[in-house]
Coordinates of C-alpha atoms and ligand atoms in Angstrom, one line a residue:
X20 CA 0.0 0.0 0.0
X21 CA 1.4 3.8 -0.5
X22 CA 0.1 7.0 -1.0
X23 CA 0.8 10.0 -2.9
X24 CA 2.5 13.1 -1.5
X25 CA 1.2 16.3 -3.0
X26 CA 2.4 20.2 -3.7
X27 CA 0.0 21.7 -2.2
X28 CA 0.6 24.9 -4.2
X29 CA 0.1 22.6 -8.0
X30 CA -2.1 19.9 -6.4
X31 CA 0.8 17.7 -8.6
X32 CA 1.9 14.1 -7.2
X33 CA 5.7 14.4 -5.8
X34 CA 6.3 11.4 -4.9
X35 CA 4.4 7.9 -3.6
X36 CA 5.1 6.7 -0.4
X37 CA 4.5 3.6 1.2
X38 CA 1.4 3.5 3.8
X39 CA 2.7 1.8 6.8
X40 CA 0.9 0.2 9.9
X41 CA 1.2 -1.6 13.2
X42 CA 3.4 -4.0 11.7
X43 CA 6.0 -1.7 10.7
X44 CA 5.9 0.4 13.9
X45 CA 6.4 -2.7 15.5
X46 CA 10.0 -3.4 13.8
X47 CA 10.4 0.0 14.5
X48 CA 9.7 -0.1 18.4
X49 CA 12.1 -3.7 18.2
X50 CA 14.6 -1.7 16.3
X51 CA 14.8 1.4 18.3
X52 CA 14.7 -0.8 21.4
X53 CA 17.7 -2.9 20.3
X54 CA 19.6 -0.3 19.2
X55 CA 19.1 1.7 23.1
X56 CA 21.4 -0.6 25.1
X57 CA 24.5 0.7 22.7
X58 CA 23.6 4.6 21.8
X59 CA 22.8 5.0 25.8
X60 CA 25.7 3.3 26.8
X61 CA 28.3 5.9 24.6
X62 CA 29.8 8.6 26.3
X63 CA 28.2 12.3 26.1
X64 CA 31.1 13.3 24.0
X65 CA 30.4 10.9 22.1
X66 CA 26.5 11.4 21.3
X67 CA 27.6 15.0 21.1
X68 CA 29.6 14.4 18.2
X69 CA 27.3 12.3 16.2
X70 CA 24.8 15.3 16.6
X71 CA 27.4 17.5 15.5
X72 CA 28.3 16.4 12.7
X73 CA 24.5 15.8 11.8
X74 CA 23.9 19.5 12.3
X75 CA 26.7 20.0 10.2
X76 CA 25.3 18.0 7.5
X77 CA 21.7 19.5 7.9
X78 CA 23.4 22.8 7.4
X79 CA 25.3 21.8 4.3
X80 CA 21.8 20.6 2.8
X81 CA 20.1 23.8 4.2
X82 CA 19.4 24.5 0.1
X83 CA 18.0 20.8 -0.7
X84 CA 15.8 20.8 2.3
X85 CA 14.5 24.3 2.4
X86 CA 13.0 23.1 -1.6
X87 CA 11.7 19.9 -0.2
X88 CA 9.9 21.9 2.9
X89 CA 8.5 24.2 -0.3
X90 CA 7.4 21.6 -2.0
X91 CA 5.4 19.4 0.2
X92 CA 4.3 22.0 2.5
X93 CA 3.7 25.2 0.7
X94 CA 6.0 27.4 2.7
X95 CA 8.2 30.2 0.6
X96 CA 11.4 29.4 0.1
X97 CA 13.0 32.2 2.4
X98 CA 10.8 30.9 5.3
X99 CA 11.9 26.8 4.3
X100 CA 14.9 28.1 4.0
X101 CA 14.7 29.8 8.2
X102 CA 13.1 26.6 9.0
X103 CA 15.8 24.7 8.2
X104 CA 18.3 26.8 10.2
X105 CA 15.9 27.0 13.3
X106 CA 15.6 23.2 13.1
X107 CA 19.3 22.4 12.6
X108 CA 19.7 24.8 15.9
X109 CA 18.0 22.3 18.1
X110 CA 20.3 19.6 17.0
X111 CA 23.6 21.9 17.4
X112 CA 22.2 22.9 20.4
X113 CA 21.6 19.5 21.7
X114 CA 25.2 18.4 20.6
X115 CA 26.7 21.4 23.7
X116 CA 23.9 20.5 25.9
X117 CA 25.1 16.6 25.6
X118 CA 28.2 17.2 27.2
X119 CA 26.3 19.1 30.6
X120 CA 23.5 16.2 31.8
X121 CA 24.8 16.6 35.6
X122 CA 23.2 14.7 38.6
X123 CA 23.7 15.9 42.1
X124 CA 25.1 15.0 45.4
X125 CA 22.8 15.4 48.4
X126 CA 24.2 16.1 51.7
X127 CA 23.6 13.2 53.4
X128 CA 21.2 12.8 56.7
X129 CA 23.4 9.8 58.6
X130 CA 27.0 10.3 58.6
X131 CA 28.1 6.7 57.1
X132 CA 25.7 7.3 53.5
X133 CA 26.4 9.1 50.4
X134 CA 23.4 10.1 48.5
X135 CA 23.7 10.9 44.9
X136 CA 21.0 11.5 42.4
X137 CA 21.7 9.8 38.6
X138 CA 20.0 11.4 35.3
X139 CA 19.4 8.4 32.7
X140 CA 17.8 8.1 29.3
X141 CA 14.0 7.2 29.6
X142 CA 14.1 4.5 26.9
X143 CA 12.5 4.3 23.3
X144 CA 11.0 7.5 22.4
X145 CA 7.4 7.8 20.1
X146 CA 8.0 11.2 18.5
X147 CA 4.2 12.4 16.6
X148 CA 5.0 15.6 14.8
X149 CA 2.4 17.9 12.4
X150 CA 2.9 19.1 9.1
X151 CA 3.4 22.7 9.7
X152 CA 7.3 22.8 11.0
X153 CA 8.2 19.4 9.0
X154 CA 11.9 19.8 9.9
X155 CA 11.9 21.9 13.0
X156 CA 8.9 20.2 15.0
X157 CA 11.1 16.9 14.6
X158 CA 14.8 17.9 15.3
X159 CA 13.2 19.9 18.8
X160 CA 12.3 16.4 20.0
X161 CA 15.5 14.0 18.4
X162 CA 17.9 16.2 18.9
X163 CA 17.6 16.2 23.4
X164 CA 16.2 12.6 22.9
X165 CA 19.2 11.5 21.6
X166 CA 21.5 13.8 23.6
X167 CA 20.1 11.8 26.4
X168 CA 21.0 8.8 25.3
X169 CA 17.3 7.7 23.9
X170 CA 16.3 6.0 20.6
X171 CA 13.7 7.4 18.9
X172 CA 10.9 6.1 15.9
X173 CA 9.4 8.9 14.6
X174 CA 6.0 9.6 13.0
X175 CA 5.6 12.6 10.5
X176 CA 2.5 13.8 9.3
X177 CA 1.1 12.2 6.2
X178 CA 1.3 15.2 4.4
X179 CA 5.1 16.1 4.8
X180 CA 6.8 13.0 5.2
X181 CA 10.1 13.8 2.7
X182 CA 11.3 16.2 4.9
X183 CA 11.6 13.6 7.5
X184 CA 13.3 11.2 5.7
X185 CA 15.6 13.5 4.6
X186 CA 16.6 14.4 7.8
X187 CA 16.6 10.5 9.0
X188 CA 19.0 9.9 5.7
X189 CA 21.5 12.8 7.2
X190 CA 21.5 10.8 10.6
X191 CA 22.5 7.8 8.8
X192 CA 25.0 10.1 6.6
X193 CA 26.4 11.6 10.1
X194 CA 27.3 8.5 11.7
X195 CA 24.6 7.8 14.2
X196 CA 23.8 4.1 13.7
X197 CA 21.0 2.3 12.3
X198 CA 18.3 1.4 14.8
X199 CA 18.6 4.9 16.7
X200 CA 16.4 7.1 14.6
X201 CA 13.6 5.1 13.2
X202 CA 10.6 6.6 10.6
X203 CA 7.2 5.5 10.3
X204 CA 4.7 6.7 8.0
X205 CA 1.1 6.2 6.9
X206 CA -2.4 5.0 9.2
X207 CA -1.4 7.4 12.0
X208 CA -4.3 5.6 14.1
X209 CA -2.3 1.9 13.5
X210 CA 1.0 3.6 14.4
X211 CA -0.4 5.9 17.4
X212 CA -2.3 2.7 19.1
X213 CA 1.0 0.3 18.2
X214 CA 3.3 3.0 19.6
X215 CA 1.0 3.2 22.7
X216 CA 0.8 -0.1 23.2
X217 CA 4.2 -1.0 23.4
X218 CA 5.6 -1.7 26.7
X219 CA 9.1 -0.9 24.6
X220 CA 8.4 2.7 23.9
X221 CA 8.5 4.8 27.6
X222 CA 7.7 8.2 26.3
X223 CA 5.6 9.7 23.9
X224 CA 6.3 12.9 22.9
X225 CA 3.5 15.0 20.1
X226 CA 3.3 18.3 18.7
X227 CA -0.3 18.7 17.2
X228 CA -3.9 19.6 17.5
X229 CA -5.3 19.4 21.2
X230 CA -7.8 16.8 20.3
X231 CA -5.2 14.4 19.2
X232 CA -3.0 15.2 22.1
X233 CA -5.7 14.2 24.4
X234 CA -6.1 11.0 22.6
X235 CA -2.6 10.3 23.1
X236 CA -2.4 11.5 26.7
X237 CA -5.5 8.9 27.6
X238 CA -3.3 6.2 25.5
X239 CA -0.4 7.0 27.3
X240 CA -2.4 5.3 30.2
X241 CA -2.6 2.1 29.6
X242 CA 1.5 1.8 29.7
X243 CA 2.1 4.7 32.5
X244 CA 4.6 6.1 29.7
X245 CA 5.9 9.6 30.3
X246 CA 3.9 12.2 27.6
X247 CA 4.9 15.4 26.2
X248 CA 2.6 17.4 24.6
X249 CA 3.2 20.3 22.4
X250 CA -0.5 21.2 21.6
X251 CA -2.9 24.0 20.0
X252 CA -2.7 28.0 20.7
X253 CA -5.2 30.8 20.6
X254 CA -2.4 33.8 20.9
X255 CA -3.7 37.3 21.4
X256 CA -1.5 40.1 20.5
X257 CA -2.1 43.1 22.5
X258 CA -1.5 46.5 21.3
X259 CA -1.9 48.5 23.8
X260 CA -2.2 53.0 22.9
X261 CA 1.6 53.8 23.8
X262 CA 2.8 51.1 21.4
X263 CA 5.4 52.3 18.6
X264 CA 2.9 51.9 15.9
X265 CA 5.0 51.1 13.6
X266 CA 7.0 48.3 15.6
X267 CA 3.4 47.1 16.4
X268 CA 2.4 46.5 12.8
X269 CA 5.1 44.6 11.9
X270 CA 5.2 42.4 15.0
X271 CA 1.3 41.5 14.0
X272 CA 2.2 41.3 10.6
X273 CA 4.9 38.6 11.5
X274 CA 3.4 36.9 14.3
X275 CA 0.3 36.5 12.4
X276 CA 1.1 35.6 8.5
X277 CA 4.2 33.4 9.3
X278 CA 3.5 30.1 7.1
X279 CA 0.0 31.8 6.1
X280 CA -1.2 31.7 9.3
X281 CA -0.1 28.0 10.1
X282 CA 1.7 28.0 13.2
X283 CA 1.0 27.2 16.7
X284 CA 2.2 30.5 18.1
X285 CA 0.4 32.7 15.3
X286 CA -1.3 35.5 16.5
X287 CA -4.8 34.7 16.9
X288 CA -7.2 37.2 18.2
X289 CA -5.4 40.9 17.9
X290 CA -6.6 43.2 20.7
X291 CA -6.5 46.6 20.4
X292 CA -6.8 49.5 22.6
X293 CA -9.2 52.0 21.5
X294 CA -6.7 55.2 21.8
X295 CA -5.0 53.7 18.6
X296 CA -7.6 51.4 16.8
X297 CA -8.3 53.1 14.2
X298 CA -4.7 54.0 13.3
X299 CA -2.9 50.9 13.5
X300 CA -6.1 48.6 11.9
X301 CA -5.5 51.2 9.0
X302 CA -1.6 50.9 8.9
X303 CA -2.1 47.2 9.6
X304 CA -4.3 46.6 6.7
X305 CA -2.0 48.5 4.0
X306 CA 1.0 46.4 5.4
X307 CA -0.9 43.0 4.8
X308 CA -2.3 44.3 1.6
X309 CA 1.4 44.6 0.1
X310 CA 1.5 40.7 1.3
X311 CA 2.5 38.9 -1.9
X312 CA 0.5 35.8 -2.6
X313 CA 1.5 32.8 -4.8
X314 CA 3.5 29.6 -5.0
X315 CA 6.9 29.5 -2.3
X316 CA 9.4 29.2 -4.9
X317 CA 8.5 32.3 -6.6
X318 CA 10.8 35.3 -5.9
X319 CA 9.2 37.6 -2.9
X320 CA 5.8 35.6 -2.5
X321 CA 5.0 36.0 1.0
X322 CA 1.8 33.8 1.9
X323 CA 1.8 30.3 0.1
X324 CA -1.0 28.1 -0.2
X325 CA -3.3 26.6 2.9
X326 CA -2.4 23.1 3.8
X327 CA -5.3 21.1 2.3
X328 CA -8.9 22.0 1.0
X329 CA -10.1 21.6 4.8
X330 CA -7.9 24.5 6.1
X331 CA -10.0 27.0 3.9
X332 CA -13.1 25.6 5.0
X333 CA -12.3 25.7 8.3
X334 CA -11.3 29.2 7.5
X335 CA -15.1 30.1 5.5
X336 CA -16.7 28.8 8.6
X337 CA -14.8 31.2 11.0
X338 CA -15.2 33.9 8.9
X339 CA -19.1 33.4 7.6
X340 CA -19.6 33.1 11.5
X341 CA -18.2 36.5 12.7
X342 CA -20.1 38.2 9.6
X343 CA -23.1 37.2 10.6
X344 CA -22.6 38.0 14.4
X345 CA -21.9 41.7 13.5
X346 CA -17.7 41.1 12.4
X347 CA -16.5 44.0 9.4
X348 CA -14.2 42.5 6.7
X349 CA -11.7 45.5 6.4
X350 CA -9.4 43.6 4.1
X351 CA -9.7 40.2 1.8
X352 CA -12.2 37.5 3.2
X353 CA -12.1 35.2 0.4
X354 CA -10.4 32.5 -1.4
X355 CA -8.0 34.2 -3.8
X356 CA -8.0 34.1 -8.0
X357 CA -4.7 31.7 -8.2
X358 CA -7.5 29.2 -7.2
X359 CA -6.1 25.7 -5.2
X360 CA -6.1 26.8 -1.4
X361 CA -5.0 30.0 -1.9
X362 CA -6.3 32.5 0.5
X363 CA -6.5 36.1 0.1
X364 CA -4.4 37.8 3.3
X365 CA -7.7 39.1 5.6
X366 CA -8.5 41.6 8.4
X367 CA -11.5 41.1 10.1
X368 CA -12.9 44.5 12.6
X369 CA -15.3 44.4 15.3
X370 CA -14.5 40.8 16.1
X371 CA -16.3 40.1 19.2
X372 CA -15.0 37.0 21.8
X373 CA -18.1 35.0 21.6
X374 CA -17.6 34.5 17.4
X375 CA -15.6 31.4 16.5
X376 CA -12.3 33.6 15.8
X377 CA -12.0 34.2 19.2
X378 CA -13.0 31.4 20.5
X379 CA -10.5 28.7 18.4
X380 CA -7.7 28.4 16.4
X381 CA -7.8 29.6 12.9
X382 CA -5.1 28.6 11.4
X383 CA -5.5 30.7 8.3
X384 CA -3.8 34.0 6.7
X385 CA -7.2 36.0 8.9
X386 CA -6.4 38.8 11.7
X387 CA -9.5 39.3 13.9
X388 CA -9.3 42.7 15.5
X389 CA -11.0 43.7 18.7
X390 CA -11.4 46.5 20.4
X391 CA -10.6 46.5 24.1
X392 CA -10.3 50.4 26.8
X393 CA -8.1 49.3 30.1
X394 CA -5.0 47.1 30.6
X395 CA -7.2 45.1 32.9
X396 CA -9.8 44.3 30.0
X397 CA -7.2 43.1 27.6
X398 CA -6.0 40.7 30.2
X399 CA -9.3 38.9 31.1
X400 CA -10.0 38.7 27.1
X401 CA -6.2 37.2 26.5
X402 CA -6.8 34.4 29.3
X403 CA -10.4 33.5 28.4
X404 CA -9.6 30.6 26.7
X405 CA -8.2 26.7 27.1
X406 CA -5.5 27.7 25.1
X407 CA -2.1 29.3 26.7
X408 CA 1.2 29.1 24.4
X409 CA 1.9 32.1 23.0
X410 CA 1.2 36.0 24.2
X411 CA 2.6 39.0 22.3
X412 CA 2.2 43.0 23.8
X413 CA 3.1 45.6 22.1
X414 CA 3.6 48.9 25.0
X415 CA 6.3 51.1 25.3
X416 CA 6.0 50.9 29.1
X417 CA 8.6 48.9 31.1
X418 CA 5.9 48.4 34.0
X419 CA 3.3 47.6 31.7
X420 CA 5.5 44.9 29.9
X421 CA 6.1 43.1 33.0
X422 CA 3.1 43.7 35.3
X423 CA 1.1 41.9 32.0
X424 CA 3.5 39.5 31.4
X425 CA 3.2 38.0 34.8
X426 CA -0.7 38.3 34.0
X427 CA -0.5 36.6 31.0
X428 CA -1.5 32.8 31.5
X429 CA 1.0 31.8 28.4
X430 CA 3.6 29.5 28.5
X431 CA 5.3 32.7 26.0
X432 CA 5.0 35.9 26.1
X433 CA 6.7 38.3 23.2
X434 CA 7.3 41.9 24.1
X435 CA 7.5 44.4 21.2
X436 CA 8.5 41.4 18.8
X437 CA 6.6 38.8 16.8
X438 CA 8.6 35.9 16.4
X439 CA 10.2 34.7 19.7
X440 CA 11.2 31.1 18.9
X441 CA 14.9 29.9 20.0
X442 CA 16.6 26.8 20.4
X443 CA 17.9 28.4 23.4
X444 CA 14.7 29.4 25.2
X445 CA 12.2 27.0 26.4
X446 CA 9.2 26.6 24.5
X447 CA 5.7 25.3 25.6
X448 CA 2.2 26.2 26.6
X449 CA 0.2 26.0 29.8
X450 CA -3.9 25.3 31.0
X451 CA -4.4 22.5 27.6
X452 CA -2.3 23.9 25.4
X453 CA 0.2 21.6 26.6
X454 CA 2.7 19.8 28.9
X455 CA 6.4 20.4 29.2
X456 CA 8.8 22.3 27.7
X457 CA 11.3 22.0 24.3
X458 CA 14.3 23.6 23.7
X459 CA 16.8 25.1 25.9
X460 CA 18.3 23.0 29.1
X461 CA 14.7 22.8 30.5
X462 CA 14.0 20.8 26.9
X463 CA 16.7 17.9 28.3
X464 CA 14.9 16.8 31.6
X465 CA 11.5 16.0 29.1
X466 CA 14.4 13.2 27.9
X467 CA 16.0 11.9 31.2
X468 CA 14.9 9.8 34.8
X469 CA 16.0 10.2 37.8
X470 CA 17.6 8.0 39.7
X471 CA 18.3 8.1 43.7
X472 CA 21.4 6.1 44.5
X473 CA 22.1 5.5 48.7
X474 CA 25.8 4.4 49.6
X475 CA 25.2 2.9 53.1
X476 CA 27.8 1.7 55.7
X477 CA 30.5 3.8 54.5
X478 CA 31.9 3.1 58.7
X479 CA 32.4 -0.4 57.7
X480 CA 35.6 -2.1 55.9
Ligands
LIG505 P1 -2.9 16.8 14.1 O1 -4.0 16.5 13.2 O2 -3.1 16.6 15.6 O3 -1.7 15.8 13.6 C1 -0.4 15.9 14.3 C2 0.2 14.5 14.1 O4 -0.6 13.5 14.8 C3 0.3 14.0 12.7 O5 1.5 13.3 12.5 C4 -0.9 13.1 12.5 O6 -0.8 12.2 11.5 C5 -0.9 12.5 13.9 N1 -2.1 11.8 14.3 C6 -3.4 12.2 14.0 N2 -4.3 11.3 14.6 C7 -3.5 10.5 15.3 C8 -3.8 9.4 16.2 N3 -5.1 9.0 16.4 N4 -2.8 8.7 16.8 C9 -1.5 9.1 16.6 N5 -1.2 10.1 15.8 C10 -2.2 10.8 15.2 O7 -2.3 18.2 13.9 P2 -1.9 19.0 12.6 O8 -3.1 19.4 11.9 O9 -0.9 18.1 11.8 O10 -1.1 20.2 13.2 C11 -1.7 21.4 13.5 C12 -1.9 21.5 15.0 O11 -0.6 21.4 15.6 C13 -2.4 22.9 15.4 O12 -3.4 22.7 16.4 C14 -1.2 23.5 16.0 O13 -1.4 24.6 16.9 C15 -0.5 22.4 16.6 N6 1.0 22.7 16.7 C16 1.5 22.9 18.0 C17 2.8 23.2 18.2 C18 3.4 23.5 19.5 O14 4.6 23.5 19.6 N7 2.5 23.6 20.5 C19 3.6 23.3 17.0 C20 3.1 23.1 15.8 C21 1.8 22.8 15.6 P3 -1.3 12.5 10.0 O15 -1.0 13.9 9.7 O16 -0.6 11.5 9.3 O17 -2.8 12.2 10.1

């Protein structure tokens, strides 16, 4: 069995891929599990190393991989292009952080023991990763996995699975043996229930939709594996009246239409204070009306296509909602003329929190903009919702900045910028928007157990 893997730009067939199940993820799991005992077993410098050289290989590909992120995903090139070097980060990262997994000594409570806590690799790792970030989401979860000494068998998204085994060919290019990073592809319900139900695989961790996520966590059961879950947003971006106006449009502008409004951090719901409403939804509108729309390989296109057909419906249905509960379309609103799932770059006014806009994620080139009068308003409207990854604030007052901030119930908050994403910083949302952290040296303990070790009887010959 295979399927086809499309451009979602041409709607042409790249490639055919074969459709694998439980069977597969089961050789996977076996292979992943086989190969643990030696990977974990290497020394940090080691590991760190094999990464290295992997990132350097990533790097030298950075071309061939920014067109295959293009291609299957829609992307532009330039953006591809800053995936591939944010992605490759988490590995280089990972290679330095390799080298600095330190336990602890605990000063002991009797004087004959020595207590000493040990950090060890949790085991086989289930990695479930979206279509949106087909490099990046991927290498944030491997790349501390396999600092720490874990195996991994990934699962991509149907939709951009060439990316993936790209960057599993690499691995194999850099060194790191066969067995450690494994790739599975096809019935994501066969591979999500066999990678589940494997007493082989200890942690599962998922970046995805929060419906799936709670699937996974209520799997996760049934084994008591560990689960981290990277999971939907519903990020406002507050402009409050002393923002730089100008800084405030472009931090939207980016936080909003990154990857046409596909991203988990993308600015949602865009509150406004109603000092400066009118003005910035005027200079916002002009700046995403000079948005160039078209296919990602063409020369300064800024917004590519929309995943899939259901993306712009989902998009109609948010949109037809808000309309007829009183919502102004100030800008776009409707598919665009290159046809496919091409959608024309919108602003929506008068967008009220009870319309679907609010309410859910988007995930579409459309800014909702609502009006809000004290800093005490904005913040019950930015933390009425399930969601909590990402914040953004646009203020030119230090108090402000931080007395929000601290208000914010966000896992993120950006401050007078609009794309806030690091290798270096740890990323991850609160309430069910998810559980644990990627990234930074926090991203390294999502990979590792603890261990307690007591030396007794240290009086004794
Ligand atoms: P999705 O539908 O949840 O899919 C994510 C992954 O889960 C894909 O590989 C998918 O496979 C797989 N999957 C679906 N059903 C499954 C099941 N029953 N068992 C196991 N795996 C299953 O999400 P998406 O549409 O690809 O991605 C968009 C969502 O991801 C948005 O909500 C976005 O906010 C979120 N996201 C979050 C972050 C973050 O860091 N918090 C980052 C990026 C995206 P198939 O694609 O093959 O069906």
């Amino acid at each position: 069995m295979s399927w086809q893997v499309c451009n979602p730009a041409t709607g042409e067939v790249i490639v055919d891929v074969p459709c694998m199940g439980q069977k597969e993820t089961n050789d996977a799991i076996s292979s992943a599990y086989e190969s643990f005992y030696s990977w974990s077993k290497l020394t940090a410098t080691k590991r760190s190393k094999y990464l290295r050289k992997w990132y350097d290989l990533l790097i030298a590909h950075k071309e061939d991989l920014g067109q295959l992120i293009t291609l299957e995903q829609g992307k532009p090139l330039k953006e591809s292009l800053g995936e591939v070097s944010y992605g490759a980060g988490f590995i280089e990262f990972s290679a330095e952080e390799a080298k600095r997994i330190y336990g602890d000594i605990i000063p002991a409570t009797l004087p004959d023991r020595r207590l000493f806590v040990l950090k060890q690799p949790v085991g086989v790792v289930g990695a479930i990763t979206p279509w949106n970030f087909p490099l990046a989401m991927i290498t944030r979860k491997v790349g501390p996995a396999l600092a720490c000494g874990c195996t991994v068998v990934i699962k991509p998204s149907e939709l951009t699975p060439l990316t993936a085994l790209a960057a599993a060919e690499l691995s194999l290019q850099a060194g790191i043996p066969p067995g450690v990073v494994n790739v599975v592809m096809g019935n994501a319900a066969d591979i999500g229930d066999a990678l589940l139900a494997s007493t082989q695989v200890r942690k599962i961790t998922f970046t995805g939709s929060t419906a799936v996520g709670k699937k996974l966590m209520a799997g996760a059961a049934g084994t008591v594996k560990r689960v981290s879950l990277e999971l939907g947003g519903n990020a406002p971006c507050i402009v409050f009246d002393d923002a730089d106006l100008d800084v405030a449009v472009k931090g939207a502008l980016a936080a909003k239409f990154r990857n046409s409004g596909q991203t988990c951090v993308c600015a949602n719901r865009v509150l406004v204070q109603e000092g400066i409403y009118e003005k910035f939804a005027n200079a916002f509108s002009k700046a995403v009306q000079n948005l160039q729309v078209g296919d990602g390989f063409i020369e300064g296109v800024a917004q590519g296509p929309l995943i899939n057909e259901a993306a712009v419906q989902k998009v109609e249905s948010f949109i037809k909602d808000a309309i007829s509960k009183g919502a102004k379309v100030l800008l776009g609103g409707k598919r665009h003329s290159l046809g496919m799932t091409f959608y024309e770059p919108t602003v929506i006014g008068d967008v009220k929190s009870d319309m679907l806009l609010s309410r859910e994620e988007v995930f579409g080139p459309v800014a909702p903009l609502l009006l809000f009068k004290t800093e005490e308003e904005a913040i019950r409207l930015a933390n009425d919702t399930n969601a909590g990854l990402a914040a953004y604030i646009f203020t030119n007052s230090i108090q402000r900045s931080w007395r929000v901030s601290e208000a914010l119930e966000y896992g993120l908050v950006g401050i007078n910028e609009g794309i806030i994403s690091t290798e270096v910083a740890p990323f991850g949302g609160v309430k069910q928007s998810g559980l644990g952290r990627e990234g930074s040296k926090y991203g390294m303990d999502e990979y590792l157990e603890m261990k307690y070790v007591c030396l007794g009887n240290m009086n004794s010959n």
